[in-house]
Amino acid sequence: MKQAKADHFIINQEWVTPEIRAVQAGPEDVAAAQGLLFRTAQWLQSIGSKQWNQLLTGEDRHHIDEAVLRGDVFLFKKEERLAAIVILQQHASEWDRNLWGEEGHDTSVYLHRLAIEREFGGTGLGSAILHWALTGIRFQGKDRIRLDCIANNPGLNRLYSGAGFTLKGQHESGFNIYEKMVR
């Protein structure tokens, strides 16, 4: 088992599926990550969802460019083709504090912006990435992963509950919050 190590995490498992591997994004990957998020927002809009619409006007509350520079963005590639991305943020943002209140932030990793290129949609890659986030990478001093999703998207809610995340509540803004303990 190959181990990659950084100051704050250890990748225990590089391969997410037999064909898709996880790599930490670098500054050279910012444009590709932004492009995937934008295409995902366009696709969501095309199926009638307003989720991530702010990305279409240039607003990114999770600041993917800064997240890449912090080392919080992971790419999932088939050979050299980008298949998906996710942010695994080790510090609560203002958004996270608004949703979760003030408790549990020191030991939490926040999963944001799980996005999959459409050609890889429907393959189970989202579930594989969630499994990898729970077992394939370890963050020093962190014992849980938290995430949120729009409450009125049954598919996303099934994805997260099916991956073992526990629904912890619904915020007044219309977002469900989920948490799963790790290790």
PDB file of C-alpha atoms in Angstrom:
ATOM      1  CA  MET A   1       0.000   0.000   0.000  1.00  0.00           C
ATOM      2  CA  LYS A   2       1.532   3.292  -1.089  1.00  0.00           C
ATOM      3  CA  GLN A   3       1.457   6.078   1.483  1.00  0.00           C
ATOM      4  CA  ALA A   4       1.640   9.750   0.566  1.00  0.00           C
ATOM      5  CA  LYS A   5       2.222  12.079   3.469  1.00  0.00           C
ATOM      6  CA  ALA A   6       1.724  15.795   3.980  1.00  0.00           C
ATOM      7  CA  ASP A   7       1.849  17.950   7.090  1.00  0.00           C
ATOM      8  CA  HIS A   8      -1.760  17.250   7.973  1.00  0.00           C
ATOM      9  CA  PHE A   9      -2.860  14.019   6.315  1.00  0.00           C
ATOM     10  CA  ILE A  10      -1.725  10.611   5.151  1.00  0.00           C
ATOM     11  CA  ILE A  11      -3.156   8.966   2.037  1.00  0.00           C
ATOM     12  CA  ASN A  12      -3.459   5.276   2.866  1.00  0.00           C
ATOM     13  CA  GLN A  13      -5.067   4.277  -0.418  1.00  0.00           C
ATOM     14  CA  GLU A  14      -4.263   6.017  -3.697  1.00  0.00           C
ATOM     15  CA  TRP A  15      -6.746   4.059  -5.839  1.00  0.00           C
ATOM     16  CA  VAL A  16     -10.414   4.899  -5.352  1.00  0.00           C
ATOM     17  CA  THR A  17     -11.554   2.353  -7.944  1.00  0.00           C
ATOM     18  CA  PRO A  18      -9.420   0.045 -10.097  1.00  0.00           C
ATOM     19  CA  GLU A  19      -9.220   2.828 -12.721  1.00  0.00           C
ATOM     20  CA  ILE A  20      -9.469   6.050 -10.685  1.00  0.00           C
ATOM     21  CA  ARG A  21      -6.730   7.366  -8.422  1.00  0.00           C
ATOM     22  CA  ALA A  22      -6.728  10.190  -5.891  1.00  0.00           C
ATOM     23  CA  VAL A  23      -4.136  12.944  -6.000  1.00  0.00           C
ATOM     24  CA  GLN A  24      -3.794  16.180  -4.090  1.00  0.00           C
ATOM     25  CA  ALA A  25      -4.431  19.198  -6.319  1.00  0.00           C
ATOM     26  CA  GLY A  26      -1.659  21.704  -6.871  1.00  0.00           C
ATOM     27  CA  PRO A  27      -1.686  25.315  -8.080  1.00  0.00           C
ATOM     28  CA  GLU A  28      -1.501  24.074 -11.683  1.00  0.00           C
ATOM     29  CA  ASP A  29      -4.885  22.362 -11.161  1.00  0.00           C
ATOM     30  CA  VAL A  30      -6.936  25.433 -10.141  1.00  0.00           C
ATOM     31  CA  ALA A  31      -8.319  26.124 -13.639  1.00  0.00           C
ATOM     32  CA  ALA A  32      -9.295  22.479 -14.177  1.00  0.00           C
ATOM     33  CA  ALA A  33     -11.049  22.333 -10.783  1.00  0.00           C
ATOM     34  CA  GLN A  34     -12.891  25.598 -11.438  1.00  0.00           C
ATOM     35  CA  GLY A  35     -13.890  24.332 -14.880  1.00  0.00           C
ATOM     36  CA  LEU A  36     -15.344  21.106 -13.473  1.00  0.00           C
ATOM     37  CA  LEU A  37     -17.317  23.021 -10.846  1.00  0.00           C
ATOM     38  CA  PHE A  38     -18.667  25.400 -13.497  1.00  0.00           C
ATOM     39  CA  ARG A  39     -19.688  22.528 -15.800  1.00  0.00           C
ATOM     40  CA  THR A  40     -21.354  20.787 -12.870  1.00  0.00           C
ATOM     41  CA  ALA A  41     -23.310  23.957 -12.028  1.00  0.00           C
ATOM     42  CA  GLN A  42     -24.390  24.209 -15.674  1.00  0.00           C
ATOM     43  CA  TRP A  43     -25.525  20.572 -15.662  1.00  0.00           C
ATOM     44  CA  LEU A  44     -27.436  21.068 -12.399  1.00  0.00           C
ATOM     45  CA  GLN A  45     -29.176  24.078 -13.916  1.00  0.00           C
ATOM     46  CA  SER A  46     -30.034  22.058 -17.041  1.00  0.00           C
ATOM     47  CA  ILE A  47     -31.903  19.500 -14.914  1.00  0.00           C
ATOM     48  CA  GLY A  48     -33.830  22.207 -13.066  1.00  0.00           C
ATOM     49  CA  SER A  49     -31.708  22.539  -9.923  1.00  0.00           C
ATOM     50  CA  LYS A  50     -30.604  25.876  -8.515  1.00  0.00           C
ATOM     51  CA  GLN A  51     -27.868  24.170  -6.522  1.00  0.00           C
ATOM     52  CA  TRP A  52     -24.466  25.810  -7.110  1.00  0.00           C
ATOM     53  CA  ASN A  53     -26.079  28.518  -9.309  1.00  0.00           C
ATOM     54  CA  GLN A  54     -23.821  31.120  -7.709  1.00  0.00           C
ATOM     55  CA  LEU A  55     -20.868  29.479  -9.492  1.00  0.00           C
ATOM     56  CA  LEU A  56     -22.424  30.511 -12.808  1.00  0.00           C
ATOM     57  CA  THR A  57     -22.140  34.169 -11.790  1.00  0.00           C
ATOM     58  CA  GLY A  58     -18.563  33.802 -10.517  1.00  0.00           C
ATOM     59  CA  GLU A  59     -19.338  33.498  -6.801  1.00  0.00           C
ATOM     60  CA  ASP A  60     -17.670  30.595  -5.006  1.00  0.00           C
ATOM     61  CA  ARG A  61     -18.322  30.548  -1.261  1.00  0.00           C
ATOM     62  CA  HIS A  62     -15.867  27.656  -0.867  1.00  0.00           C
ATOM     63  CA  HIS A  63     -13.088  29.490  -2.773  1.00  0.00           C
ATOM     64  CA  ILE A  64     -11.673  26.551  -4.722  1.00  0.00           C
ATOM     65  CA  ASP A  65      -8.528  28.499  -5.635  1.00  0.00           C
ATOM     66  CA  GLU A  66      -7.682  29.143  -1.968  1.00  0.00           C
ATOM     67  CA  ALA A  67      -8.650  25.575  -1.034  1.00  0.00           C
ATOM     68  CA  VAL A  68      -6.159  24.233  -3.585  1.00  0.00           C
ATOM     69  CA  LEU A  69      -3.404  26.422  -2.160  1.00  0.00           C
ATOM     70  CA  ARG A  70      -4.231  25.193   1.375  1.00  0.00           C
ATOM     71  CA  GLY A  71      -3.928  21.601   0.164  1.00  0.00           C
ATOM     72  CA  ASP A  72      -7.610  20.790   0.780  1.00  0.00           C
ATOM     73  CA  VAL A  73      -8.588  19.758  -2.763  1.00  0.00           C
ATOM     74  CA  PHE A  74      -8.263  16.249  -4.130  1.00  0.00           C
ATOM     75  CA  LEU A  75      -8.585  15.245  -7.756  1.00  0.00           C
ATOM     76  CA  PHE A  76      -9.720  11.875  -9.000  1.00  0.00           C
ATOM     77  CA  LYS A  77      -8.192  10.884 -12.315  1.00  0.00           C
ATOM     78  CA  LYS A  78      -8.496   8.127 -14.848  1.00  0.00           C
ATOM     79  CA  GLU A  79      -5.020   8.129 -16.305  1.00  0.00           C
ATOM     80  CA  GLU A  80      -4.564  11.892 -16.750  1.00  0.00           C
ATOM     81  CA  ARG A  81      -8.264  12.727 -17.331  1.00  0.00           C
ATOM     82  CA  LEU A  82      -9.997  14.550 -14.505  1.00  0.00           C
ATOM     83  CA  ALA A  83     -12.983  12.493 -13.341  1.00  0.00           C
ATOM     84  CA  ALA A  84     -13.976  14.267 -10.118  1.00  0.00           C
ATOM     85  CA  ILE A  85     -12.906  16.596  -7.329  1.00  0.00           C
ATOM     86  CA  VAL A  86     -13.678  17.089  -3.659  1.00  0.00           C
ATOM     87  CA  ILE A  87     -12.678  19.576  -0.985  1.00  0.00           C
ATOM     88  CA  LEU A  88     -11.704  18.053   2.364  1.00  0.00           C
ATOM     89  CA  GLN A  89     -11.352  21.170   4.474  1.00  0.00           C
ATOM     90  CA  GLN A  90      -9.698  20.872   7.872  1.00  0.00           C
ATOM     91  CA  HIS A  91     -10.916  24.143   9.309  1.00  0.00           C
ATOM     92  CA  ALA A  92     -14.522  25.276   9.555  1.00  0.00           C
ATOM     93  CA  SER A  93     -15.419  28.110   7.234  1.00  0.00           C
ATOM     94  CA  GLU A  94     -17.967  30.805   8.024  1.00  0.00           C
ATOM     95  CA  TRP A  95     -20.465  28.677   6.053  1.00  0.00           C
ATOM     96  CA  ASP A  96     -19.718  25.627   8.221  1.00  0.00           C
ATOM     97  CA  ARG A  97     -19.987  27.599  11.473  1.00  0.00           C
ATOM     98  CA  ASN A  98     -23.329  28.992  10.341  1.00  0.00           C
ATOM     99  CA  LEU A  99     -24.683  25.494   9.647  1.00  0.00           C
ATOM    100  CA  TRP A 100     -23.105  23.634  12.569  1.00  0.00           C
ATOM    101  CA  GLY A 101     -22.885  26.215  15.334  1.00  0.00           C
ATOM    102  CA  GLU A 102     -19.724  26.418  17.389  1.00  0.00           C
ATOM    103  CA  GLU A 103     -19.122  22.835  18.539  1.00  0.00           C
ATOM    104  CA  GLY A 104     -16.933  20.050  17.181  1.00  0.00           C
ATOM    105  CA  HIS A 105     -14.915  22.046  14.669  1.00  0.00           C
ATOM    106  CA  ASP A 106     -11.465  21.177  16.019  1.00  0.00           C
ATOM    107  CA  THR A 107     -11.888  17.473  15.293  1.00  0.00           C
ATOM    108  CA  SER A 108     -13.888  17.772  12.052  1.00  0.00           C
ATOM    109  CA  VAL A 109     -13.034  17.679   8.372  1.00  0.00           C
ATOM    110  CA  TYR A 110     -15.619  19.353   6.097  1.00  0.00           C
ATOM    111  CA  LEU A 111     -16.419  17.718   2.785  1.00  0.00           C
ATOM    112  CA  HIS A 112     -17.485  20.224   0.120  1.00  0.00           C
ATOM    113  CA  ARG A 113     -17.915  20.414  -3.645  1.00  0.00           C
ATOM    114  CA  LEU A 114     -17.927  16.762  -4.565  1.00  0.00           C
ATOM    115  CA  ALA A 115     -18.228  17.124  -8.346  1.00  0.00           C
ATOM    116  CA  ILE A 116     -18.048  14.453 -11.025  1.00  0.00           C
ATOM    117  CA  GLU A 117     -17.478  14.915 -14.749  1.00  0.00           C
ATOM    118  CA  ARG A 118     -20.671  13.837 -16.536  1.00  0.00           C
ATOM    119  CA  GLU A 119     -18.938  11.061 -18.480  1.00  0.00           C
ATOM    120  CA  PHE A 120     -18.222   9.415 -15.092  1.00  0.00           C
ATOM    121  CA  GLY A 121     -21.712  10.051 -13.713  1.00  0.00           C
ATOM    122  CA  GLY A 122     -23.816   7.045 -12.774  1.00  0.00           C
ATOM    123  CA  THR A 123     -20.761   4.799 -12.307  1.00  0.00           C
ATOM    124  CA  GLY A 124     -20.716   4.790  -8.498  1.00  0.00           C
ATOM    125  CA  LEU A 125     -17.742   7.140  -8.396  1.00  0.00           C
ATOM    126  CA  GLY A 126     -19.458   9.446  -5.866  1.00  0.00           C
ATOM    127  CA  SER A 127     -19.904   6.570  -3.436  1.00  0.00           C
ATOM    128  CA  ALA A 128     -16.327   5.418  -4.048  1.00  0.00           C
ATOM    129  CA  ILE A 129     -15.014   8.916  -3.279  1.00  0.00           C
ATOM    130  CA  LEU A 130     -17.034   9.067  -0.053  1.00  0.00           C
ATOM    131  CA  HIS A 131     -15.652   5.664   0.949  1.00  0.00           C
ATOM    132  CA  TRP A 132     -12.126   6.885   0.152  1.00  0.00           C
ATOM    133  CA  ALA A 133     -12.670  10.062   2.226  1.00  0.00           C
ATOM    134  CA  LEU A 134     -13.658   7.852   5.158  1.00  0.00           C
ATOM    135  CA  THR A 135     -11.003   5.138   4.825  1.00  0.00           C
ATOM    136  CA  GLY A 136      -8.362   6.053   2.238  1.00  0.00           C
ATOM    137  CA  ILE A 137      -7.073   9.231   3.849  1.00  0.00           C
ATOM    138  CA  ARG A 138      -6.407  10.055   7.480  1.00  0.00           C
ATOM    139  CA  PHE A 139      -6.281  13.573   8.916  1.00  0.00           C
ATOM    140  CA  GLN A 140      -4.231  14.164  12.028  1.00  0.00           C
ATOM    141  CA  GLY A 141      -6.388  15.046  15.038  1.00  0.00           C
ATOM    142  CA  LYS A 142      -9.659  14.610  13.145  1.00  0.00           C
ATOM    143  CA  ASP A 143     -12.263  12.014  14.098  1.00  0.00           C
ATOM    144  CA  ARG A 144     -15.249  12.922  11.909  1.00  0.00           C
ATOM    145  CA  ILE A 145     -16.262  14.124   8.483  1.00  0.00           C
ATOM    146  CA  ARG A 146     -19.093  16.615   8.173  1.00  0.00           C
ATOM    147  CA  LEU A 147     -20.961  17.670   5.072  1.00  0.00           C
ATOM    148  CA  ASP A 148     -24.086  19.461   4.032  1.00  0.00           C
ATOM    149  CA  CYS A 149     -26.420  19.231   1.105  1.00  0.00           C
ATOM    150  CA  ILE A 150     -29.587  20.852  -0.049  1.00  0.00           C
ATOM    151  CA  ALA A 151     -32.471  19.197   1.794  1.00  0.00           C
ATOM    152  CA  ASN A 152     -34.763  18.913  -1.229  1.00  0.00           C
ATOM    153  CA  ASN A 153     -32.372  16.767  -3.281  1.00  0.00           C
ATOM    154  CA  PRO A 154     -33.385  13.175  -2.443  1.00  0.00           C
ATOM    155  CA  GLY A 155     -30.608  11.637  -4.561  1.00  0.00           C
ATOM    156  CA  LEU A 156     -27.846  13.428  -2.678  1.00  0.00           C
ATOM    157  CA  ASN A 157     -29.429  12.687   0.671  1.00  0.00           C
ATOM    158  CA  ARG A 158     -29.607   8.971  -0.249  1.00  0.00           C
ATOM    159  CA  LEU A 159     -25.965   9.059  -1.358  1.00  0.00           C
ATOM    160  CA  TYR A 160     -24.790  10.431   1.985  1.00  0.00           C
ATOM    161  CA  SER A 161     -27.017   8.312   4.203  1.00  0.00           C
ATOM    162  CA  GLY A 162     -26.106   5.258   2.096  1.00  0.00           C
ATOM    163  CA  ALA A 163     -22.429   5.968   2.761  1.00  0.00           C
ATOM    164  CA  GLY A 164     -23.114   5.783   6.499  1.00  0.00           C
ATOM    165  CA  PHE A 165     -23.381   9.484   7.260  1.00  0.00           C
ATOM    166  CA  THR A 166     -25.876  10.315   9.997  1.00  0.00           C
ATOM    167  CA  LEU A 167     -28.363  13.114   9.431  1.00  0.00           C
ATOM    168  CA  LYS A 168     -27.736  15.546  12.292  1.00  0.00           C
ATOM    169  CA  GLY A 169     -30.439  18.027  11.407  1.00  0.00           C
ATOM    170  CA  GLN A 170     -31.754  20.523   8.932  1.00  0.00           C
ATOM    171  CA  HIS A 171     -30.633  24.123   9.015  1.00  0.00           C
ATOM    172  CA  GLU A 172     -33.253  26.847   8.538  1.00  0.00           C
ATOM    173  CA  SER A 173     -31.539  27.719   5.233  1.00  0.00           C
ATOM    174  CA  GLY A 174     -32.778  24.423   3.751  1.00  0.00           C
ATOM    175  CA  PHE A 175     -29.594  22.383   4.083  1.00  0.00           C
ATOM    176  CA  ASN A 176     -29.304  19.000   5.760  1.00  0.00           C
ATOM    177  CA  ILE A 177     -26.166  18.414   7.791  1.00  0.00           C
ATOM    178  CA  TYR A 178     -24.522  15.008   8.003  1.00  0.00           C
ATOM    179  CA  GLU A 179     -21.666  13.619  10.050  1.00  0.00           C
ATOM    180  CA  LYS A 180     -19.727  10.352  10.242  1.00  0.00           C
ATOM    181  CA  MET A 181     -17.118   9.357  12.783  1.00  0.00           C
ATOM    182  CA  VAL A 182     -13.916   7.919  11.342  1.00  0.00           C
ATOM    183  CA  ARG A 183     -11.493   5.455  12.934  1.00  0.00           C
TER     184      ARG A 183
END
